[in-house]
Every structure is written in structure tokens, then in C-alpha cells.
Short mmCIF file of C-alpha atoms in Angstrom, two decimals:
data_model
loop_
_atom_site.label_atom_id
_atom_site.label_comp_id
_atom_site.label_asym_id
_atom_site.label_seq_id
_atom_site.Cartn_x
_atom_site.Cartn_y
_atom_site.Cartn_z
CA MET A 1 113.81 89.37 74.66
CA THR A 2 113.99 86.04 72.71
CA ILE A 3 112.43 87.77 69.70
CA LYS A 4 115.13 90.57 69.60
CA LEU A 5 117.83 87.95 70.23
CA PHE A 6 116.33 86.12 67.22
CA ILE A 7 116.37 89.10 64.90
CA SER A 8 119.94 90.09 66.07
CA ILE A 9 121.13 86.64 65.15
CA GLN A 10 119.28 86.57 61.89
CA LYS A 11 120.80 90.20 60.89
CA ILE A 12 124.52 88.75 61.74
CA ILE A 13 123.85 85.86 59.56
CA GLN A 14 122.59 87.78 56.64
CA ASN A 15 125.54 90.26 56.93
CA THR A 16 127.93 87.26 57.26
CA PHE A 17 126.46 85.61 54.22
CA ARG A 18 126.53 88.89 52.27
CA LYS A 19 130.37 89.19 53.20
CA ILE A 20 131.01 85.52 51.72
CA LEU A 21 129.11 86.36 48.48
CA LEU A 22 131.37 89.77 48.49
CA VAL A 23 134.59 87.44 48.51
CA ALA A 24 132.97 85.22 45.72
CA MET A 25 132.30 88.26 43.74
CA ILE A 26 136.16 89.01 43.65
CA PHE A 27 136.78 85.29 42.64
CA LEU A 28 134.20 85.64 39.80
CA SER A 29 135.46 88.90 38.70
CA THR A 30 138.87 87.21 37.98
CA SER A 31 137.36 83.74 36.57
CA MET A 32 134.20 84.79 34.70
CA PRO A 33 134.23 83.80 30.89
CA VAL A 34 134.98 86.29 28.42
CA LEU A 35 132.44 88.78 28.11
CA ALA A 36 133.79 90.49 24.95
CA THR A 37 134.13 88.91 21.45
CA ASN A 38 136.66 91.35 20.20
CA SER A 39 139.63 93.29 21.50
CA THR A 40 138.02 96.51 22.60
CA ALA A 41 136.95 95.66 26.21
CA HIS A 42 140.18 97.08 27.51
CA LEU A 43 139.68 100.38 25.44
CA GLN A 44 135.83 100.66 25.79
CA GLY A 45 134.48 98.48 28.35
CA VAL A 46 131.39 96.12 27.94
CA PHE A 47 127.73 96.07 28.74
CA GLY A 48 126.55 93.08 30.58
CA PRO A 49 123.09 91.47 29.52
CA LEU A 50 120.12 93.17 29.85
CA HIS A 51 118.17 92.15 33.11
CA ASP A 52 114.64 92.73 34.63
CA TRP A 53 113.75 95.06 37.35
CA PRO A 54 110.54 94.91 39.30
CA ILE A 55 109.89 98.47 39.01
CA ILE A 56 111.64 101.38 36.79
CA PRO A 57 114.72 102.53 39.02
CA ILE A 58 114.15 106.19 38.53
CA ALA A 59 116.02 106.91 41.73
CA MET A 60 118.75 104.65 42.98
CA MET A 61 121.06 105.02 46.25
CA LEU A 62 123.84 103.01 47.11
CA MET A 63 123.74 102.03 50.81
CA PRO A 64 126.70 101.41 53.39
CA ASP A 65 125.96 97.56 53.12
CA GLY A 66 126.53 97.63 49.40
CA ARG A 67 123.05 97.08 48.44
CA VAL A 68 120.95 99.54 46.14
CA PHE A 69 117.70 101.18 47.51
CA ALA A 70 115.45 101.93 44.53
CA TYR A 71 111.97 103.51 43.93
CA GLY A 72 109.99 105.31 41.40
CA THR A 73 107.06 103.33 40.01
CA ASN A 74 104.45 100.81 40.58
CA LEU A 75 104.95 97.14 39.71
CA ALA A 76 103.63 97.66 36.40
CA GLY A 77 105.98 100.52 35.68
CA MET A 78 103.37 103.19 36.11
CA GLN A 79 103.84 106.54 37.67
CA GLY A 80 103.75 106.29 41.48
CA ALA A 81 105.90 105.19 44.32
CA LYS A 82 103.33 104.96 47.05
CA MET A 83 102.90 101.34 47.11
CA HIS A 84 106.36 99.68 46.59
CA TYR A 85 110.02 100.34 46.90
CA VAL A 86 112.95 97.86 45.87
CA VAL A 87 116.31 96.77 47.53
CA TRP A 88 118.73 95.08 45.17
CA ASP A 89 121.64 93.20 46.42
CA PRO A 90 124.37 93.16 43.54
CA SER A 91 126.12 90.32 45.41
CA LEU A 92 123.46 88.10 44.43
CA GLY A 93 123.55 88.90 40.77
CA THR A 94 120.78 90.23 38.79
CA GLY A 95 118.22 87.61 38.90
CA SER A 96 114.84 87.75 40.26
CA ASN A 97 116.21 86.44 43.83
CA ALA A 98 118.55 89.52 43.97
CA PHE A 99 115.65 92.11 44.26
CA THR A 100 113.24 92.21 47.16
CA VAL A 101 110.21 94.13 46.71
CA LEU A 102 108.90 95.99 49.85
CA PRO A 103 105.51 97.60 50.51
CA ASN A 104 105.65 101.36 51.14
CA ILE A 105 103.41 101.75 54.06
CA THR A 106 103.90 105.72 54.66
CA ASP A 107 101.03 106.94 52.61
CA THR A 108 103.68 109.01 50.79
CA ASP A 109 104.23 108.74 47.03
CA ILE A 110 108.12 109.15 46.80
CA PHE A 111 107.80 109.67 42.95
CA CYS A 112 110.20 112.29 41.85
CA ALA A 113 111.28 113.00 45.47
CA GLY A 114 114.61 114.64 46.64
CA GLN A 115 117.12 112.26 48.46
CA SER A 116 120.41 112.46 50.33
CA MET A 117 121.98 110.07 52.87
CA ILE A 118 121.97 110.82 56.70
CA PRO A 119 125.65 111.06 57.24
CA ALA A 120 125.71 109.65 61.09
CA THR A 121 123.50 106.62 60.27
CA GLY A 122 123.66 105.69 56.56
CA GLN A 123 120.02 105.96 56.40
CA ALA A 124 118.31 107.39 53.21
CA LEU A 125 116.59 110.67 53.82
CA ILE A 126 113.71 111.02 51.13
CA VAL A 127 111.86 114.59 50.87
CA GLY A 128 108.61 115.35 49.33
CA GLY A 129 107.54 113.73 46.19
CA ASP A 130 104.05 113.38 44.25
CA ALA A 131 100.54 113.71 45.72
CA LEU A 132 97.09 112.80 44.36
CA VAL A 133 94.48 115.20 44.77
CA ASN A 134 90.78 114.82 43.77
CA GLY A 135 92.10 111.81 41.59
CA LEU A 136 94.68 113.86 39.90
CA ARG A 137 98.32 113.18 39.93
CA ASN A 138 101.45 115.62 39.81
CA TYR A 139 100.76 117.82 42.93
CA ALA A 140 103.43 117.79 45.73
CA ASN A 141 103.88 116.71 49.33
CA SER A 142 105.91 118.02 52.31
CA ASP A 143 106.51 114.40 53.75
CA VAL A 144 109.87 113.42 55.09
CA ASN A 145 110.73 109.82 55.19
CA ILE A 146 113.61 107.82 56.05
CA PHE A 147 114.71 104.25 54.72
CA ASP A 148 116.64 102.17 57.39
CA PRO A 149 118.79 99.66 55.68
CA ALA A 150 119.17 97.84 58.93
CA THR A 151 115.45 96.78 58.74
CA ASP A 152 114.56 97.49 55.17
CA THR A 153 111.67 99.80 56.24
CA LEU A 154 110.64 103.04 54.90
CA ILE A 155 109.32 105.10 58.07
CA ARG A 156 107.33 108.39 57.80
CA GLN A 157 108.64 111.30 59.93
CA SER A 158 106.55 113.55 62.42
CA HIS A 159 108.48 116.87 61.45
CA GLN A 160 107.33 117.79 57.84
CA MET A 161 109.01 120.55 55.73
CA ALA A 162 107.39 123.88 55.69
CA TYR A 163 106.88 123.59 52.00
CA LYS A 164 105.53 121.13 49.52
CA ARG A 165 108.22 119.99 47.03
CA TRP A 166 108.13 117.81 43.99
CA TYR A 167 111.69 117.56 42.17
CA ALA A 168 113.62 119.20 44.81
CA THR A 169 117.38 118.76 45.56
CA THR A 170 118.82 117.54 49.04
CA VAL A 171 122.29 118.94 49.87
CA ALA A 172 124.60 117.10 52.56
CA LEU A 173 126.14 119.75 54.59
CA PRO A 174 129.56 119.74 56.21
CA ASN A 175 127.90 119.55 59.70
CA GLY A 176 125.61 116.45 58.88
CA GLU A 177 122.32 118.60 58.14
CA HIS A 178 120.83 118.93 54.88
CA ALA A 179 119.70 122.00 52.69
CA ILE A 180 116.61 121.50 50.51
CA LEU A 181 116.28 123.53 47.36
CA GLY A 182 113.44 124.21 44.75
CA GLY A 183 110.80 121.88 43.79
CA ARG A 184 107.19 122.40 42.58
CA ASN A 185 104.12 122.47 44.98
CA ASP A 186 101.21 122.17 42.68
CA ARG A 187 99.73 120.73 39.59
CA PHE A 188 100.32 122.93 36.85
CA PHE A 189 100.77 120.47 33.79
CA ALA A 190 99.55 117.30 32.85
CA GLY A 191 102.11 115.84 30.76
CA ASN A 192 103.51 118.64 28.42
CA THR A 193 100.05 120.54 28.58
CA LYS A 194 99.19 123.42 30.60
CA LEU A 195 95.97 122.94 32.72
CA PRO A 196 93.20 125.55 32.02
CA GLY A 197 93.07 128.17 34.79
CA THR A 198 96.17 127.16 36.50
CA THR A 199 98.93 129.20 37.69
CA ALA A 200 102.46 127.92 38.35
CA SER A 201 103.42 127.56 42.04
CA TYR A 202 106.75 126.67 43.25
CA SER A 203 108.89 126.53 46.27
CA PRO A 204 111.63 129.27 45.95
CA ILE A 205 112.50 129.42 49.69
CA PRO A 206 115.23 126.84 50.81
CA GLU A 207 114.83 124.73 54.11
CA ILE A 208 117.35 123.26 56.39
CA ARG A 209 116.86 120.06 58.12
CA THR A 210 118.85 119.90 61.46
CA LEU A 211 120.23 117.18 63.11
CA ASP A 212 117.33 116.53 65.24
CA GLY A 213 114.90 116.24 62.40
CA ASN A 214 113.36 119.82 62.88
CA TRP A 215 113.33 122.25 60.24
CA ARG A 216 114.21 126.03 59.65
CA SER A 217 113.30 128.06 56.54
CA LEU A 218 115.65 130.35 54.82
CA THR A 219 113.05 133.08 54.48
CA THR A 220 115.75 135.74 53.23
CA ALA A 221 117.17 133.59 50.59
CA GLU A 222 114.09 133.24 48.43
CA ASP A 223 115.04 133.49 44.74
CA ASN A 224 112.99 132.50 41.70
CA TYR A 225 115.81 132.51 39.37
CA ALA A 226 118.26 130.28 41.46
CA TYR A 227 115.66 127.38 42.44
CA GLY A 228 112.08 128.85 41.64
CA ALA A 229 109.85 129.79 38.84
CA LEU A 230 112.10 131.65 36.68
CA GLY A 231 115.85 130.88 35.37
CA SER A 232 114.87 128.13 32.79
CA SER A 233 112.77 125.69 35.25
CA SER A 234 115.42 126.32 37.98
CA TRP A 235 113.01 124.66 40.50
CA TYR A 236 113.71 121.24 38.44
CA TYR A 237 116.38 119.57 40.68
CA PRO A 238 118.75 122.28 41.07
CA ARG A 239 122.40 121.51 40.57
CA ALA A 240 123.96 122.36 43.81
CA TRP A 241 126.94 121.30 45.79
CA VAL A 242 128.82 122.69 48.97
CA ASN A 243 131.78 124.62 47.89
CA PRO A 244 135.47 124.48 49.71
CA GLN A 245 134.39 127.57 51.58
CA GLY A 246 131.48 125.83 53.17
CA LYS A 247 128.69 127.46 51.16
CA ILE A 248 126.34 126.05 48.59
CA PHE A 249 127.20 126.54 44.85
CA ILE A 250 124.34 126.42 42.37
CA LEU A 251 125.02 125.88 38.75
CA GLY A 252 122.05 127.45 36.66
CA HIS A 253 120.04 125.42 34.21
CA TYR A 254 120.80 128.06 31.82
CA ASP A 255 123.53 130.99 31.94
CA ALA A 256 123.60 131.86 35.68
CA ALA A 257 125.31 130.57 38.89
CA TYR A 258 124.66 131.41 42.38
CA LYS A 259 126.00 131.06 45.94
CA LEU A 260 123.76 130.27 49.28
CA ASP A 261 124.96 131.22 52.67
CA ILE A 262 122.74 129.19 54.96
CA SER A 263 123.47 130.94 58.32
CA GLY A 264 120.48 132.89 59.90
CA THR A 265 117.78 133.12 57.65
CA GLY A 266 119.92 132.85 54.61
CA THR A 267 121.64 135.02 51.73
CA ILE A 268 121.65 134.29 48.09
CA THR A 269 124.06 135.98 45.73
CA LYS A 270 124.44 135.74 41.93
CA TYR A 271 128.00 135.55 40.49
CA PRO A 272 128.47 138.72 38.36
CA THR A 273 130.94 137.31 35.78
CA THR A 274 130.21 133.47 35.97
CA LYS A 275 128.01 132.60 32.98
CA PRO A 276 128.15 128.72 32.22
CA LYS A 277 126.11 129.50 28.80
CA GLY A 278 123.92 127.00 27.08
CA GLY A 279 122.69 124.82 29.86
CA ARG A 280 119.45 122.90 29.96
CA TRP A 281 117.67 121.15 32.98
CA GLU A 282 117.70 117.87 30.97
CA LEU A 283 121.32 117.84 30.77
CA PRO A 284 123.57 116.18 33.63
CA SER A 285 126.21 117.73 35.74
CA VAL A 286 128.60 116.04 38.37
CA MET A 287 131.40 116.92 40.75
CA PHE A 288 134.38 115.08 39.42
CA ALA A 289 137.21 116.38 41.90
CA PRO A 290 137.26 118.47 44.76
CA GLY A 291 135.73 121.90 43.89
CA LYS A 292 135.45 121.00 40.14
CA ILE A 293 132.29 120.03 38.36
CA LEU A 294 131.65 118.60 34.75
CA SER A 295 128.38 119.90 33.07
CA LEU A 296 127.15 119.02 29.54
CA ARG A 297 125.60 122.10 27.89
CA ARG A 298 123.60 122.71 24.76
CA ASN A 299 125.11 121.91 21.12
CA LYS A 300 127.12 118.91 22.43
CA THR A 301 129.67 121.36 24.35
CA ALA A 302 130.76 120.39 27.82
CA VAL A 303 132.27 122.88 30.63
CA THR A 304 134.12 122.29 33.66
CA VAL A 305 133.48 124.84 36.63
CA ASN A 306 136.01 125.43 39.36
CA ILE A 307 134.51 126.55 42.53
CA ASN A 308 137.75 126.26 44.54
CA SER A 309 138.18 129.98 44.69
CA SER A 310 136.73 132.24 47.24
CA GLY A 311 135.86 134.64 44.17
CA ASP A 312 133.83 133.90 41.05
CA PRO A 313 133.98 130.34 39.86
CA ILE A 314 135.76 129.68 36.55
CA VAL A 315 134.22 128.19 33.63
CA SER A 316 136.54 126.26 31.04
CA SER A 317 135.88 124.20 27.97
CA ALA A 318 135.67 120.52 28.43
CA GLY A 319 135.41 119.53 24.87
CA THR A 320 132.55 118.34 22.79
CA VAL A 321 130.62 115.10 23.30
CA SER A 322 129.60 113.10 20.33
CA MET A 323 125.97 113.98 20.54
CA GLU A 324 123.41 115.78 22.48
CA ARG A 325 122.38 113.82 25.38
CA LEU A 326 119.25 115.30 26.71
CA TYR A 327 118.43 113.03 29.89
CA GLY A 328 121.62 111.48 29.73
CA SER A 329 123.49 110.31 32.90
CA MET A 330 127.05 111.12 34.21
CA THR A 331 128.86 108.69 36.33
CA VAL A 332 132.17 109.22 38.33
CA LEU A 333 133.99 105.94 37.87
CA ALA A 334 136.52 104.56 40.41
CA ASP A 335 139.54 106.09 38.48
CA GLY A 336 138.14 109.51 38.46
CA LYS A 337 137.14 109.49 34.80
CA VAL A 338 133.53 110.45 34.04
CA TRP A 339 131.14 108.02 32.08
CA VAL A 340 128.28 109.46 30.09
CA ASN A 341 125.62 107.42 28.87
CA GLY A 342 122.07 107.54 27.37
CA GLY A 343 119.85 110.63 26.20
CA SER A 344 118.50 111.74 22.97
CA SER A 345 118.97 114.89 20.84
CA SER A 346 115.25 115.53 20.89
CA GLY A 347 114.37 114.91 24.52
CA ASN A 348 112.18 112.11 25.86
CA THR A 349 111.65 110.47 22.48
CA LEU A 350 113.30 107.78 20.32
CA THR A 351 114.15 110.20 17.56
CA GLY A 352 117.76 111.17 18.24
CA ALA A 353 118.16 108.45 20.98
CA THR A 354 121.47 106.75 21.23
CA LEU A 355 122.86 103.56 22.66
CA THR A 356 126.35 104.96 22.59
CA SER A 357 128.46 105.85 25.55
CA GLU A 358 131.62 108.05 26.17
CA LEU A 359 134.37 108.68 28.49
CA TRP A 360 135.78 111.88 29.75
CA ASN A 361 139.34 111.90 30.91
CA PRO A 362 140.03 115.04 33.24
CA ASN A 363 143.74 114.62 32.91
CA THR A 364 143.67 115.28 29.32
CA ASN A 365 140.37 116.95 28.90
CA THR A 366 139.28 114.57 26.04
CA TRP A 367 136.40 112.45 25.18
CA THR A 368 136.67 108.83 24.01
CA ALA A 369 134.00 106.43 22.72
CA THR A 370 133.00 103.57 24.78
CA ALA A 371 130.50 100.48 24.46
CA ASN A 372 127.11 100.34 23.15
CA ALA A 373 124.19 99.60 25.29
CA SER A 374 121.13 97.42 24.53
CA ALA A 375 118.58 99.88 25.53
CA VAL A 376 117.89 103.52 25.20
CA ARG A 377 118.04 105.40 28.31
CA LEU A 378 115.86 108.50 28.60
CA TYR A 379 113.79 110.64 31.08
CA HIS A 380 113.53 108.72 34.27
CA SER A 381 116.68 106.42 33.80
CA ALA A 382 119.65 106.61 36.18
CA SER A 383 123.23 105.40 36.39
CA ILE A 384 125.20 104.56 39.48
CA LEU A 385 128.78 103.17 40.68
CA LEU A 386 128.76 99.94 42.42
CA PRO A 387 131.59 98.49 44.98
CA ASP A 388 132.77 96.28 42.39
CA ALA A 389 133.81 99.33 40.21
CA THR A 390 131.13 98.46 37.72
CA VAL A 391 127.94 101.01 36.92
CA MET A 392 124.25 99.82 37.10
CA THR A 393 122.53 101.88 34.56
CA GLY A 394 118.72 101.28 34.16
CA GLY A 395 115.17 102.69 33.69
CA GLY A 396 113.49 105.31 31.53
CA GLY A 397 109.78 105.89 31.10
CA ALA A 398 106.62 106.74 33.02
CA PRO A 399 106.32 108.83 30.91
CA GLY A 400 108.31 107.94 27.83
CA PRO A 401 108.31 106.04 24.51
CA ILE A 402 109.45 102.65 26.25
CA LYS A 403 108.66 101.27 29.58
CA GLN A 404 112.30 100.27 30.74
CA MET A 405 111.72 98.05 33.74
CA ASN A 406 115.33 96.84 33.22
CA GLY A 407 118.84 97.68 33.85
CA GLU A 408 122.25 96.59 32.35
CA ILE A 409 125.74 96.59 34.17
CA TYR A 410 128.53 98.50 32.45
CA TYR A 411 132.04 97.05 32.99
CA PRO A 412 134.75 99.88 32.46
CA PRO A 413 137.76 99.11 30.41
CA TYR A 414 140.06 99.17 33.90
CA LEU A 415 138.63 95.92 34.61
CA PHE A 416 140.02 94.00 31.60
CA LYS A 417 143.39 92.67 30.52
CA THR A 418 145.03 94.75 27.90
CA ASP A 419 146.05 91.84 25.59
CA GLY A 420 142.65 92.21 23.69
CA SER A 421 141.46 88.90 24.90
CA GLY A 422 138.28 90.64 26.50
CA GLU A 423 139.02 88.68 29.75
CA PHE A 424 138.74 90.25 33.27
CA ALA A 425 142.09 91.02 34.75
CA PRO A 426 143.28 89.69 38.16
CA ARG A 427 142.18 92.24 40.79
CA PRO A 428 143.86 93.16 43.99
CA THR A 429 142.04 92.43 47.14
CA ILE A 430 141.88 94.69 50.29
CA ILE A 431 142.85 92.77 53.28
CA ASP A 432 142.67 95.43 55.89
CA ALA A 433 141.15 98.91 56.01
CA PRO A 434 139.21 100.92 58.46
CA SER A 435 136.17 99.44 60.20
CA ASN A 436 135.69 102.13 62.65
CA THR A 437 134.66 105.70 61.88
CA ILE A 438 137.50 107.93 60.88
CA THR A 439 137.55 111.68 60.65
CA TRP A 440 139.16 114.39 58.35
CA GLY A 441 142.93 114.71 57.74
CA GLN A 442 143.29 111.47 59.92
CA ASP A 443 146.18 109.01 58.72
CA PHE A 444 145.04 105.52 58.26
CA SER A 445 146.62 102.25 56.83
CA ILE A 446 145.42 99.77 54.15
CA GLU A 447 146.71 96.55 53.32
CA ALA A 448 146.17 94.63 50.27
CA ASP A 449 147.18 91.15 48.94
CA GLU A 450 149.38 92.97 46.47
CA VAL A 451 151.45 96.08 46.10
CA ILE A 452 149.29 99.10 46.10
CA HIS A 453 149.99 101.62 43.47
CA ARG A 454 146.95 103.85 44.00
CA VAL A 455 144.05 104.63 46.42
CA THR A 456 140.76 106.25 45.19
CA LEU A 457 137.97 107.33 47.36
CA LEU A 458 134.32 108.10 46.35
CA ARG A 459 131.23 108.99 48.30
CA LEU A 460 128.33 106.76 47.84
CA GLY A 461 125.94 108.07 45.04
CA ALA A 462 122.32 109.05 45.07
CA VAL A 463 121.06 109.33 41.48
CA THR A 464 117.85 110.38 40.01
CA HIS A 465 116.56 112.39 37.07
CA ASN A 466 120.25 112.56 35.76
CA ILE A 467 121.95 114.21 38.66
CA ASP A 468 124.10 113.01 41.78
CA VAL A 469 124.97 115.75 43.92
CA GLU A 470 126.26 113.19 46.53
CA VAL A 471 129.25 111.85 45.09
CA ARG A 472 133.02 113.13 45.60
CA PHE A 473 136.17 111.67 44.24
CA PHE A 474 139.54 111.80 45.56
CA ASP A 475 142.95 110.36 44.65
CA LEU A 476 144.72 109.63 48.09
CA PRO A 477 148.53 110.07 47.75
CA PHE A 478 151.03 107.95 49.68
CA SER A 479 154.77 107.91 49.64
CA GLN A 480 155.71 104.49 47.91
CA PRO A 481 153.97 101.34 46.59
CA ASN A 482 153.66 98.52 48.90
CA ASN A 483 151.32 96.11 50.21
CA ILE A 484 150.62 98.36 53.32
CA VAL A 485 150.34 102.03 52.71
CA THR A 486 149.54 104.96 54.96
CA ILE A 487 147.02 107.55 53.69
CA GLN A 488 145.40 110.61 54.91
CA SER A 489 141.49 111.19 54.67
CA PRO A 490 140.46 114.23 52.80
CA ALA A 491 141.18 117.46 54.79
CA THR A 492 137.55 119.00 55.51
CA ALA A 493 134.09 118.62 55.68
CA ASN A 494 133.60 121.11 53.10
CA ILE A 495 135.24 119.07 50.40
CA ALA A 496 134.39 115.74 51.84
CA PRO A 497 130.94 115.92 53.31
CA PRO A 498 130.32 113.35 56.43
CA GLY A 499 129.32 110.09 55.16
CA PHE A 500 130.12 106.74 53.66
CA TYR A 501 132.97 106.22 50.95
CA GLN A 502 133.95 103.70 48.52
CA LEU A 503 137.72 102.90 49.02
CA PHE A 504 139.38 101.25 46.08
CA VAL A 505 143.13 100.31 45.71
CA TRP A 506 144.87 99.56 42.36
CA ASN A 507 147.63 97.31 41.18
CA SER A 508 150.50 98.02 39.13
CA VAL A 509 148.50 97.53 35.79
CA GLY A 510 145.71 99.99 36.72
CA VAL A 511 143.00 97.41 37.70
CA PRO A 512 140.85 98.08 41.15
CA SER A 513 139.97 96.07 44.05
CA ILE A 514 136.40 95.78 44.97
CA ALA A 515 135.66 98.60 47.29
CA LYS A 516 135.72 98.71 51.08
CA ILE A 517 133.10 101.12 52.28
CA ILE A 518 134.39 103.33 55.04
CA HIS A 519 132.86 105.93 57.27
CA ILE A 520 134.06 109.58 57.57
CA HIS A 521 132.37 111.56 60.44
#
């Protein structure tokens, strides 16, 4: 009893300290010295200094307490996440004391696993990953693990998947369950070289993880084109989201799209007229608004895919990016714009690699150049939005031309004064917001220390291999600006899956607060 009481008190002290540090972040964001040496910060944003990571952060998940759970390599930056994982606390900065390296005692190598948040608890669900067989890597496993941010422990679960999966996608469902799509299940390649006498083997049958941790297979939804051996590497982290009708929409890597109905043993249907041509599995896609996806395609083109209708999705042009961005990342910012960084025109090589970044405005369907980074971000890099409305971008390598055990923080234009000084703008502060779980279509109030002119809501991200199928963005309307406004949560779980969301308020000059993380369930 004494030990349990001590642990509870220790946790309360830690959480209180973290809240104090979060308040300090608000102060620092308005009092830090000039980051930019010219007048472009309010137009292009600014990258902070390069900082070290103890691993290559191939996968990152923002947790409900504001920290980032990350994994991907060992402490030498080599392939393999069987030994360690990392928790980064942004409120402590980017020094070594902000990173906690923890031992992976599950006997599962979670390198290139599938991931999603468990909506009811805020824990991280990790499925599959790599396996070592007879001393050789690049096989697969069927393990299921859960990271618990309350104890910072990674726990192996007793119920495994029916199929081994490496590079699988995990989709959070409206009822709190998870669908697992795609993945490879054996060792077929060593690097880019086909192994002699081997035959490709994949996992084209989806599975559902139920609320009690059990599994059921969608045996009548087997499909090698949607998430299996064919369809231009469709097994590789399928791009999949729940559509507003409650089905799973799958954006093919090349020129097809599919609908998965998970009822019973499953039904997969190919859309007859939707042909988002020119995709590649190395290019990013993200849902930027309810039922709307932005996707980079070949030849520097971008498209939007509108899946709001019960009929065939509508593909429209989203303009042209400045360069081909194979292995680049897409991040939905706090204002709903989409920031794209990293990548190379030639793949996972320095030839054609870029330090540039750019920003897409969904209201004008236009692209603008933003700040340049210090480090190239290629295969195994990732970018994720943080509660202070900045973006952590890091990683790359294992394999790759450079082992990037580092990261940079991107400060978007909305954080700066518009006078060209390069100084941070004063930020509003959320005084009161829901601390208890809210549900869909529920009215609730927010109070800030100045007049609120806008409220935005973003689901917590879970990024790896240039995709984030977790994030959702909402502009929440209200009647008129005030210090206290009443807004309504998104209408249904189909457009806003259960889970944890970052809530931002904006002042009259378009500067966001630090987010309050709320729970919708």
C-alpha cells in the first residue's frame, strides 16, 4: 500500500511539474529572442537549431500528456527496435535531459510496425514489426504491444494477430476498434536485392482488433491489389481512412481506390471511376479536412480526393509542388494548412535531395515556399505537429545515405509578428476548456485570456514512413468573438474517430494558443 501511494504521489508531482513547464513554454514563446535574421519568418516560418536524438525517430506518436513516444532503431542508429524506445518531453526542450531512453523488454522488434492510439485509454497500439530468423532480418512478426504513457512501459499482449505483418497500416474505427491492413510477412529482399529462391509473401487479409483485445479476420475481403502483393506495392503502409459513411477508404499507391466494409467477414470494392493516377508508395498523403485527402503524386503533381459522397470519390487537381518529394512528409498545421518537407527526386539518395519546404493553402489551392532545413529528410524520416503548434521533423536512414539521429523544430509563419522583425508574436492562453471526456455533437465552452476569433481541433498524430492516417482537422464555428465562446464538437465518430485532440484558440491577428488536449469518446 505504501509503495502504491508513493508511486501515485510521484506521478502527481511529475504531472504538476509538466503543467508548470507548459506554462513556461507559453511565456518563452512570447519572450524568446529573435529566431529569424531577416523579414521572412511571418511568411515562411523558421527552423530551429539541429538537435540530437538518442535513436532515429522512424515512428513518432503524440501522447495525451503532450509527450512524444518514438521508436525505430537501436542507440547506434542501426535497424532494430527490439532493445529500446524513447519518450521525448517537448516541455523540457531538446537537450539530452528531455529524452528518456527505455528498454524494450517485450522481445518484439517493433521496427516498421503499424501504430495507432487506443481511443479509450490514450495508450499506443503497436502491431507487427520486424523479426530475426536464423540470424537474418527483414522477416515479420504477428506480435501486439501496447505502450502505456502512465507508466512509460511497453507491454506485450497475449492475443496476437492471425497474420505476420511488417509495414502494416492501423486504422482507428468509429467504435474504438482497429482495422489492420497490408504488410509483408516474410523476408524477400535484402536491401534492394531479391534473395535467391524466395517468393514474395504478404498479408492481404485484413484483421480487426476488438475492444477486448481479440481478433477477427476479414476473410472475404482478401485483395492483393488493395493491400497485398500487387497494385504497386500496395502492402506497404496502405493509405486508408474511415469515410463519412463509416467504411474504410483506401487510396491506392498507383491509380485505383477501394472501399472496405468490415461488417461480417468483410467486403472490398474497387471504385469504378475514381482513378487518382500517378501515385507512388514513397509519396505522402494526409486527410486535411473532413472527408478530404491531399496526396502527392508523380511528376510533382498534387491532388485532393473528396470521399464525402456515398458515390465515387472525386479527384481534383491541387496544383504542382516545387519538386518531386519521394519520402517527404506532410503535416496538417494548427490552422489547417498542409506543410510538406523533405524528400528527394531520386528516392533514398542525396541526388535530388532537398532542404526546402512548402505550404499548401486549402482555401486558395496554392503552394508557397517556406523555410529551408539544415538536414535532408529521406526514407525513415517523420514530422509531427506538437501542442505548441510547431512541428518536430527528424530522422532518416537505416538504411540511407546519412544516419540522421537528429531533429529540427519548424516554427510556422503564424507564430511570428507580421512587422518583419522575426520576433515571436504574443499568444493567447486557454484558461478553461473541457477536462472531462466529451462526446460528438456536444456543446462546450472555452475561455481564453483575450478575445477568441477562431477555434481549431486536430486529432493527435501518429507518423511513420511518411504517412499519418490518425490526424483529423476541424474548424469549429461559433457565433461571435469573445473571451468565452461556446462551440460544438464534430457531429459523428465517422468524421472524428474517438480519441484525443489538440484544441487551439486564435486571437485577432491569427496567432494560436498552446493546445489544450481534450478527449472525445
